[in-house]
Short mmCIF file of C-alpha atoms in Angstrom, two decimals:
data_model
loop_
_atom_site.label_atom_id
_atom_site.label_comp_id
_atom_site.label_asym_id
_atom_site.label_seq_id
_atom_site.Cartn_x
_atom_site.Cartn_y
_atom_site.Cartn_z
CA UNK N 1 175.64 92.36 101.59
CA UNK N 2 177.98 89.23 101.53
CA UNK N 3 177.34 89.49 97.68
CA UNK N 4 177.65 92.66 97.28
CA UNK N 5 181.42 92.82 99.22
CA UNK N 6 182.32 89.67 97.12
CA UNK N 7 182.28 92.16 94.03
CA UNK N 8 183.49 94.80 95.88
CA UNK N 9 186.68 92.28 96.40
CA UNK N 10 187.07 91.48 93.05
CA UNK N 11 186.52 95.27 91.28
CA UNK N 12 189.48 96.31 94.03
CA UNK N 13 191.67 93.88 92.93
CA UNK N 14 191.29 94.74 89.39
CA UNK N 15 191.89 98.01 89.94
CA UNK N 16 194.87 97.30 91.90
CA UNK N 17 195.91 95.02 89.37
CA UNK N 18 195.56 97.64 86.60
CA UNK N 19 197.94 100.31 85.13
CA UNK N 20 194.69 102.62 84.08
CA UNK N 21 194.19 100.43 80.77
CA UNK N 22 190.93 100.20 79.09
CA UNK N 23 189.41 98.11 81.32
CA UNK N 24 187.64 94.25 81.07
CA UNK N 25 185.20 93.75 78.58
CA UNK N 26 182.41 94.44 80.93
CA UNK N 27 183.73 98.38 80.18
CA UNK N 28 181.23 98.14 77.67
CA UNK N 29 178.27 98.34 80.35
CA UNK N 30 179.61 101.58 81.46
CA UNK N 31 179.95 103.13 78.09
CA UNK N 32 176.32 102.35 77.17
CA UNK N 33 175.40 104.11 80.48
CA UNK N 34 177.37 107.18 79.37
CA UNK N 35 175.68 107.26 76.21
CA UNK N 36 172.18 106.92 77.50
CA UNK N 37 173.05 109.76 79.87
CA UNK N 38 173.89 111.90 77.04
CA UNK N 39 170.79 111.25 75.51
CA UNK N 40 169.03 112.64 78.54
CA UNK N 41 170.97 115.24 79.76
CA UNK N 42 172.67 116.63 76.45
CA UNK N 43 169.52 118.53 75.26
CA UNK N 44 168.82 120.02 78.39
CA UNK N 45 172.09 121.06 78.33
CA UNK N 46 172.21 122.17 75.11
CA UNK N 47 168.95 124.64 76.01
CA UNK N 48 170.42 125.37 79.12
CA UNK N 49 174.00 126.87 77.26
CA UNK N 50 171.60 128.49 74.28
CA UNK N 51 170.01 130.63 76.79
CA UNK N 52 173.28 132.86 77.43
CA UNK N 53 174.40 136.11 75.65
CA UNK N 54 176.00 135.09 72.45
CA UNK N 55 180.04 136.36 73.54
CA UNK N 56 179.52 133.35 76.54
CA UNK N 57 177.21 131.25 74.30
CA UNK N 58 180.02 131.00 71.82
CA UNK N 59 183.10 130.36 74.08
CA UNK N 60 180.67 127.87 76.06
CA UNK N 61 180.56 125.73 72.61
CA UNK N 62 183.70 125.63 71.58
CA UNK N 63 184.45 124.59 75.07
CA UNK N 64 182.08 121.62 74.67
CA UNK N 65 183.01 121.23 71.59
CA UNK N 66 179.83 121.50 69.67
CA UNK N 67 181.50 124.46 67.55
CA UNK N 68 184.60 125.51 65.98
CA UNK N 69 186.34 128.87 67.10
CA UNK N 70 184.81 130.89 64.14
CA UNK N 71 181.25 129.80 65.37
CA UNK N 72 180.70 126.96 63.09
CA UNK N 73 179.14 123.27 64.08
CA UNK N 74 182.07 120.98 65.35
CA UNK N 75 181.39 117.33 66.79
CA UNK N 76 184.88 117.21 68.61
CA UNK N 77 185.04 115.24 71.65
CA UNK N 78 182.80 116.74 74.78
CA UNK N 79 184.06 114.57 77.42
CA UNK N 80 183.17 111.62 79.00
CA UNK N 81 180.24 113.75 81.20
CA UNK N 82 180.57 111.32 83.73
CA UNK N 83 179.65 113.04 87.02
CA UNK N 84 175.76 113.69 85.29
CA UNK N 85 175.47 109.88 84.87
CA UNK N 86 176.72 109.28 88.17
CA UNK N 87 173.78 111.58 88.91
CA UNK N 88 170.91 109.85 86.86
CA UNK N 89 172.77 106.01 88.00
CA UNK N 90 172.06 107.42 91.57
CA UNK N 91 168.84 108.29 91.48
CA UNK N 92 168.24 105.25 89.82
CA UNK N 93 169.69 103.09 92.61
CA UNK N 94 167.55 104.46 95.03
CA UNK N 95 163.94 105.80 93.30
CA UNK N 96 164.04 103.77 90.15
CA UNK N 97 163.49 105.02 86.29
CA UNK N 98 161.19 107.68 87.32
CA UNK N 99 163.40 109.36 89.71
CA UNK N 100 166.35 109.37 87.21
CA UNK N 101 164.16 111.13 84.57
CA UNK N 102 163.42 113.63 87.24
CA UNK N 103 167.06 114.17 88.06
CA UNK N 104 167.87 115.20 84.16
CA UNK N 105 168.02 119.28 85.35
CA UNK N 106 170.17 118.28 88.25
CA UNK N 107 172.51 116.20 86.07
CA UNK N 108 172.75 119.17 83.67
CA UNK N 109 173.63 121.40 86.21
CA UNK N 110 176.37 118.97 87.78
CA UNK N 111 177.84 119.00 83.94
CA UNK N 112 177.94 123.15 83.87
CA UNK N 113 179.74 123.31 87.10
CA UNK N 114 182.54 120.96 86.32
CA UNK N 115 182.73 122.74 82.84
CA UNK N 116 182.90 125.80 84.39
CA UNK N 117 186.20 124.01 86.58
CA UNK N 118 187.78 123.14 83.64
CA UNK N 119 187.78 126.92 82.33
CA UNK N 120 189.19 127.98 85.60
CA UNK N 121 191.64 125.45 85.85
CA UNK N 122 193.06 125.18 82.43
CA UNK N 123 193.78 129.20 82.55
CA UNK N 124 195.32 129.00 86.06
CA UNK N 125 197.71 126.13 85.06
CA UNK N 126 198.43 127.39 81.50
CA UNK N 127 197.41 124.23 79.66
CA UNK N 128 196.92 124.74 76.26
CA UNK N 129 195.38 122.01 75.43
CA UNK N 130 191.85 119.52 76.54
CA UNK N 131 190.10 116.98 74.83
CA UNK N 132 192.68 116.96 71.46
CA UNK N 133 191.91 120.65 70.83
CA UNK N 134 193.41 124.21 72.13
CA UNK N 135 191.70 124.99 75.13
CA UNK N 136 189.68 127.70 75.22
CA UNK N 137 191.82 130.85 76.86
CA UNK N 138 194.25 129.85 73.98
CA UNK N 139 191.70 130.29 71.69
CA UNK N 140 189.64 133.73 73.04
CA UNK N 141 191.85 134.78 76.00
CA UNK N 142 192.07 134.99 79.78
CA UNK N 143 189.07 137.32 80.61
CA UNK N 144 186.72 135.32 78.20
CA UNK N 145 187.38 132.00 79.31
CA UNK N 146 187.13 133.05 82.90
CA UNK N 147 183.65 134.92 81.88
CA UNK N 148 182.34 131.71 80.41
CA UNK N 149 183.04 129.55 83.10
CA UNK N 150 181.45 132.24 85.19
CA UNK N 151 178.55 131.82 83.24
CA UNK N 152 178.42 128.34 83.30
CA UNK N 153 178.63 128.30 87.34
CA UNK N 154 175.51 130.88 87.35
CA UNK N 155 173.49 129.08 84.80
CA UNK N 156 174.06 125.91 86.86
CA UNK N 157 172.51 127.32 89.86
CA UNK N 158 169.62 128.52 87.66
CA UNK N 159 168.61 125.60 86.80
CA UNK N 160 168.54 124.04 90.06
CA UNK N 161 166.19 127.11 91.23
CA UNK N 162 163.81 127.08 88.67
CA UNK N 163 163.40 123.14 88.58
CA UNK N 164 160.09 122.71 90.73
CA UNK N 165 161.11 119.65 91.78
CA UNK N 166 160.96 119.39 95.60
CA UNK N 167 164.81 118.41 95.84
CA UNK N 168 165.74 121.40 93.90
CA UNK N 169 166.30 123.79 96.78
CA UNK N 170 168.66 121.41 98.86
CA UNK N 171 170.44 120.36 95.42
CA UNK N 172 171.21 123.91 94.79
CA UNK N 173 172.30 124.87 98.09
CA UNK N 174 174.59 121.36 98.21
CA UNK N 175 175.83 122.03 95.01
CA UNK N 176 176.70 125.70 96.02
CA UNK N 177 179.00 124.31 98.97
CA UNK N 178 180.40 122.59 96.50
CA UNK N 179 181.82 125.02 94.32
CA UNK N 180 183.14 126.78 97.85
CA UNK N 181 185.12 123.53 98.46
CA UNK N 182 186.34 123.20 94.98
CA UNK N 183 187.74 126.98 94.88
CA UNK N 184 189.25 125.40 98.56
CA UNK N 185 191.00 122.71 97.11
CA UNK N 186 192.06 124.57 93.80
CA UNK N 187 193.66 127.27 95.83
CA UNK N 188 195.46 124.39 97.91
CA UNK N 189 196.79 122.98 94.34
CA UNK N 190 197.81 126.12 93.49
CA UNK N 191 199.15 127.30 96.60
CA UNK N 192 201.33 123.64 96.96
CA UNK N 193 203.36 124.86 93.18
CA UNK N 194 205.23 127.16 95.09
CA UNK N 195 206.53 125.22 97.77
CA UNK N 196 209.53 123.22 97.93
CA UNK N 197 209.32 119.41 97.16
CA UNK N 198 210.27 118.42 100.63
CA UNK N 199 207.73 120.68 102.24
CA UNK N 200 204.35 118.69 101.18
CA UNK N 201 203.23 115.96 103.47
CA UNK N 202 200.88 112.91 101.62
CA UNK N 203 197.73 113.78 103.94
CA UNK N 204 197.61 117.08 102.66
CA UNK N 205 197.60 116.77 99.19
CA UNK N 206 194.79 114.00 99.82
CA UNK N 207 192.50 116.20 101.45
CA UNK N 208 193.47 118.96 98.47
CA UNK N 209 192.68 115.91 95.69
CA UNK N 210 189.32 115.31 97.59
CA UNK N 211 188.49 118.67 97.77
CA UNK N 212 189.09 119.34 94.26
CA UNK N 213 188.01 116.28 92.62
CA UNK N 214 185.84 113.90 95.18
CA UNK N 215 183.89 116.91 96.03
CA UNK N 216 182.10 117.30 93.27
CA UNK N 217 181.79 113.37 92.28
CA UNK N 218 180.16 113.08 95.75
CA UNK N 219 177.97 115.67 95.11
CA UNK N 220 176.54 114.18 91.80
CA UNK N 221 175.55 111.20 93.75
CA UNK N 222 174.03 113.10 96.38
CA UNK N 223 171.94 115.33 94.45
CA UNK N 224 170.80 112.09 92.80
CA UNK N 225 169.75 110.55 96.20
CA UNK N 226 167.93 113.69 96.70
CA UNK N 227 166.18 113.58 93.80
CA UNK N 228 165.17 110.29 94.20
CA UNK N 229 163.99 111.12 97.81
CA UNK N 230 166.81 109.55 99.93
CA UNK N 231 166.76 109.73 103.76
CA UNK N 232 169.62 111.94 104.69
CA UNK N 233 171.44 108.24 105.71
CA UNK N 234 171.10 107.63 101.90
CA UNK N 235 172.11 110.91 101.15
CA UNK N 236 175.40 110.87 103.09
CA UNK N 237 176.15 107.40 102.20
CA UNK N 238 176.44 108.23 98.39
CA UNK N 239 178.32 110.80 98.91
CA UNK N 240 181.00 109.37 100.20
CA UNK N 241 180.68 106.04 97.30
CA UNK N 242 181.16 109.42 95.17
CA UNK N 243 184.01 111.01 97.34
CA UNK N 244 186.02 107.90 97.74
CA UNK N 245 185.35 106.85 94.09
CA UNK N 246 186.38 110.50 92.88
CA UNK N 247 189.90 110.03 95.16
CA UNK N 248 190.67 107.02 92.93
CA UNK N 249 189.83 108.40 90.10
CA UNK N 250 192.04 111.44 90.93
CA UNK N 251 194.72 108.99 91.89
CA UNK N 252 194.55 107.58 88.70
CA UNK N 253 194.63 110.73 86.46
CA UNK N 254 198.15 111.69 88.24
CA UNK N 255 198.98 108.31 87.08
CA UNK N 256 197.78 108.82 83.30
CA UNK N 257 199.18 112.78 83.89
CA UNK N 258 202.93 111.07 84.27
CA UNK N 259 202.41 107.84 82.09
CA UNK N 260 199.27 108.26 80.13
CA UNK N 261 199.94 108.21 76.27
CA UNK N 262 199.35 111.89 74.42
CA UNK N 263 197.28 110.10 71.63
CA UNK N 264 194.50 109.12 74.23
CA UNK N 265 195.02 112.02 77.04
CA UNK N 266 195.10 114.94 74.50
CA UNK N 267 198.00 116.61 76.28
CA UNK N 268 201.60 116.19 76.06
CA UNK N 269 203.82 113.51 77.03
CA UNK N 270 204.66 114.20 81.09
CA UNK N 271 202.78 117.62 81.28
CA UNK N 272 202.36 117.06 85.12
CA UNK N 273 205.84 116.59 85.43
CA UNK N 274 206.61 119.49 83.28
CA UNK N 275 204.94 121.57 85.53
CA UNK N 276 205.92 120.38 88.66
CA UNK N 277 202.86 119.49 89.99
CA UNK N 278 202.39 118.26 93.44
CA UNK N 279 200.38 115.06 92.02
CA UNK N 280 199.56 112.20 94.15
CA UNK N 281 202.16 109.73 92.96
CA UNK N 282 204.86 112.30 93.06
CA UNK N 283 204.40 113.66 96.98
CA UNK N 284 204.15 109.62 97.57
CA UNK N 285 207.42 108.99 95.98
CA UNK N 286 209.34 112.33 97.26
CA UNK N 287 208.51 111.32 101.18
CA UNK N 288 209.41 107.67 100.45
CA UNK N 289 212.94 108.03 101.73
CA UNK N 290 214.34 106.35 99.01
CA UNK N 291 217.34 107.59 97.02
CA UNK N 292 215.15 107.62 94.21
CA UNK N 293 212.95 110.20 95.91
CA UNK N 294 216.18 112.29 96.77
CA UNK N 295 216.78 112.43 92.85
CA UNK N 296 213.32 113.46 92.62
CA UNK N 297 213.72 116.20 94.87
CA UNK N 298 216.65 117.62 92.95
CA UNK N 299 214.92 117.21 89.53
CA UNK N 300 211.70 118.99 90.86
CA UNK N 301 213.61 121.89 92.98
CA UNK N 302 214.67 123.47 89.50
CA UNK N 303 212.65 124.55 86.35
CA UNK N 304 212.04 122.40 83.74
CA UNK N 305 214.16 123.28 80.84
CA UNK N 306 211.98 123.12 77.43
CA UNK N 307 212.19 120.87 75.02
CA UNK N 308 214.18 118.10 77.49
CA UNK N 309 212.15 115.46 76.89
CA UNK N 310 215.01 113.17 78.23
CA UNK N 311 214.83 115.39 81.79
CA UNK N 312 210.90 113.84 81.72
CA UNK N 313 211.82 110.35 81.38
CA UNK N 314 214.30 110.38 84.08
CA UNK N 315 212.00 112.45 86.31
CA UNK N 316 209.27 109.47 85.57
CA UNK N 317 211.49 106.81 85.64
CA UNK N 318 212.48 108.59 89.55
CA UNK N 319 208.83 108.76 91.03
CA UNK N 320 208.13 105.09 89.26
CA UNK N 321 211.32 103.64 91.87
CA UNK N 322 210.38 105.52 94.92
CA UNK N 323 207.29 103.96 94.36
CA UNK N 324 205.43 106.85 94.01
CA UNK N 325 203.29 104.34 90.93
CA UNK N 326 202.91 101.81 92.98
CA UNK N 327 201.77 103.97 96.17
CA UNK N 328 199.08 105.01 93.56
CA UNK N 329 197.52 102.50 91.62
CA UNK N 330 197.05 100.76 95.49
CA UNK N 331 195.75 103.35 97.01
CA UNK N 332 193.31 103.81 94.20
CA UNK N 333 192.36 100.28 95.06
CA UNK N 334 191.82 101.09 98.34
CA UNK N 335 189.58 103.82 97.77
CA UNK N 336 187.80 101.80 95.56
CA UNK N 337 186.73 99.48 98.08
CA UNK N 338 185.85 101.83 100.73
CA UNK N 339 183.36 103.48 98.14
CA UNK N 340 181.81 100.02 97.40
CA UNK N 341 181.34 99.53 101.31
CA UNK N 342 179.20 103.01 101.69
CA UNK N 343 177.35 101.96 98.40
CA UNK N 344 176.73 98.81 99.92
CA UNK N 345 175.35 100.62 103.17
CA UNK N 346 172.39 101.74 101.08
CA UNK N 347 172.04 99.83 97.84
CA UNK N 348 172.98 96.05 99.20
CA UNK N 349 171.25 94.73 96.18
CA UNK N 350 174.54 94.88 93.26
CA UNK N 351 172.22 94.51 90.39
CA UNK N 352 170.24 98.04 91.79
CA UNK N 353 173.90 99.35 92.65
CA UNK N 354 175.26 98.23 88.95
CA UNK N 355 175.05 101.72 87.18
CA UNK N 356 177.05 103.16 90.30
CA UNK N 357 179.67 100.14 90.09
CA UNK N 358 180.29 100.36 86.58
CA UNK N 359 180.77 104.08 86.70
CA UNK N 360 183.22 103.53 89.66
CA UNK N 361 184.95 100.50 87.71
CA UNK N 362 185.42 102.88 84.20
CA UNK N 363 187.00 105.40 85.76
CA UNK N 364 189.43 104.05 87.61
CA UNK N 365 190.16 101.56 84.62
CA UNK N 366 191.02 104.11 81.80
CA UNK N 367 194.12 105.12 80.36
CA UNK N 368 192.93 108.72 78.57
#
């Protein structure tokens, strides 16, 4: 445990130390766990998104980015598909190699259901753009895009309850509460646009960030534990590693959403701010009390006006002195190190917890 902390110490401070860059070179760790996930998980996800009728089948590719709009093979960038290896680096931790290969339907189904977010979400908040490409309601509409991610939800929850695993049931009824508290912390996002900027407190948007993003990273892990057989201690405990871990991750995407560069994030320069989200670093600088956070307030209380790309710089430049940046990258930290402690609860050996750490480490450490 004393070893295990020691690291836990050191990751935090990094972290802390950051501003979302790529990372140390010990990054590289992580991305050879993300590509050995792939290899697992990608054809059983492949077969999985075959299976549909072809109107979702296509919109479902394009969205993945194995083809082009007109139906034609693409190898455009899929995502990271982090929260399925946080799945098989789970099970791993706790049951070994043979308990990860048995988890390969659950991680499948963990990568359908945040797909099937990212549908939602991108038609809800209007972004036209994911992963360097027009997203996909751009491309083939409202309706469509919301069918597909329909799809992907259903087929998720399919393969849970055909896997004859014993874990399957639980996973599918876990993951099922899950997508209940995601559609709860969407609706919170949502719900906070329309509100004035001095009428969010910090807590709340917290609990809305780890509704809507920790939820589901917690869930990977557990449905790992599961299938590796974890006590319901186990269970619970890598949960919250995933729920904390998922907060600073979150954290640090409002970060990269303000400050991130459009060449690595695929969307443009200060889209948060554009939009006048209620990010983390933004509600932390408004209720600073600073006269920074005043000019903030004023800035956000109107529409943007397009095209005023010098309006985005000073509304950046605003939350950076009210410390809304700061507030942020520390509290990512923070989070950070309270995942590593319920980690530790379970896995006190770091070399079994390494997968889990490195995961935890790359995504709090990136800049796109």
């Amino acid at each position: 445990m004393a070893e295990f902390m020691t690291e836990t110490k050191q990751r935090s401070r990094e972290v802390s130390a950051g501003d979302g860059g790529a990372g140390p070179p010990d990054g590289q760790e992580a991305s050879a766990i993300l590509e050995r996930s792939r290899a697992f998980v990608d054809p059983q996800l492949r077969s999985a998104v075959e299976s549909l009728p072809g109107s979702m089948r296509r919109i479902a590719g394009y969205h993945l980015g194995w083809e082009h709009a007109d139906g034609t093979p693409a190898t455009d960038n899929a995502g990271k598909a982090i929260r399925p290896a946080l799945v098989l680096a789970a099970a791993a931790a706790l049951g070994g190699p043979g308990a990860r290969a048995a988890a390969v339907r659950a991680a499948a189904a963990v990568e359908l259901v945040h797909n099937f977010t990212l549908l939602h979400d991108d038609v809800m908040d209007r972004d036209t753009s994911r992963r360097h490409r027009p997203t996909a309601w751009t491309v083939f509409g409202d309706t469509d895009a919301i069918l597909a991610g329909d799809a992907l939800q259903a087929l998720a929850l399919q393969l849970l309850a055909e896997d004859p695993h014993p874990a399957s049931g639980p996973a599918a009824a876990r993951l099922a509460a899950c997508v209940v508290e995601l559609c709860a912390g969407q609706h919170a996002d949502t719900s906070l646009e329309g509100r004035a900027p001095d009428d969010v407190t910090l807590d709340e948007v917290l609990v809305m960030a780890e509704a809507k993003t920790g939820a589901l990273i917690g869930c990977a892990c557990a449905l790992g534990a599961l299938y590796a057989g974890g006590t319901d201690e186990e269970v619970a405990a890598l949960d919250g590693f995933g729920r904390q871990a998922g907060l600073a991750f979150q954290l640090i995407d409002d970060v990269i959403g303000i400050w991130g560069d459009p060449q690595r994030t695929g969307k443009p320069v200060g889209a948060d701010l554009v939009a006048r989200k209620k990010s983390l670093p933004v509600v932390a600088a408004l209720v600073s009390g600073t006269p920074a956070s005043a000019e903030l307030a004023e800035l956000y209380g109107k529409p943007y006006v397009d095209g005023d790309t010098a309006e985005i710089a000073r509304t950046a430049l605003a939350v950076e002195r009210a410390g809304g940046r700061d507030w942020a990258q520390a509290e990512a930290a923070d989070r950070m190190a309270r995942a590593m402690q319920e980690l530790a609860r379970v896995v006190p050996d770091p070399d079994g917890a390494g997968g889990l750490l490195a995961l935890a480490e790359f995504v709090t450490r990136r800049s796109g």
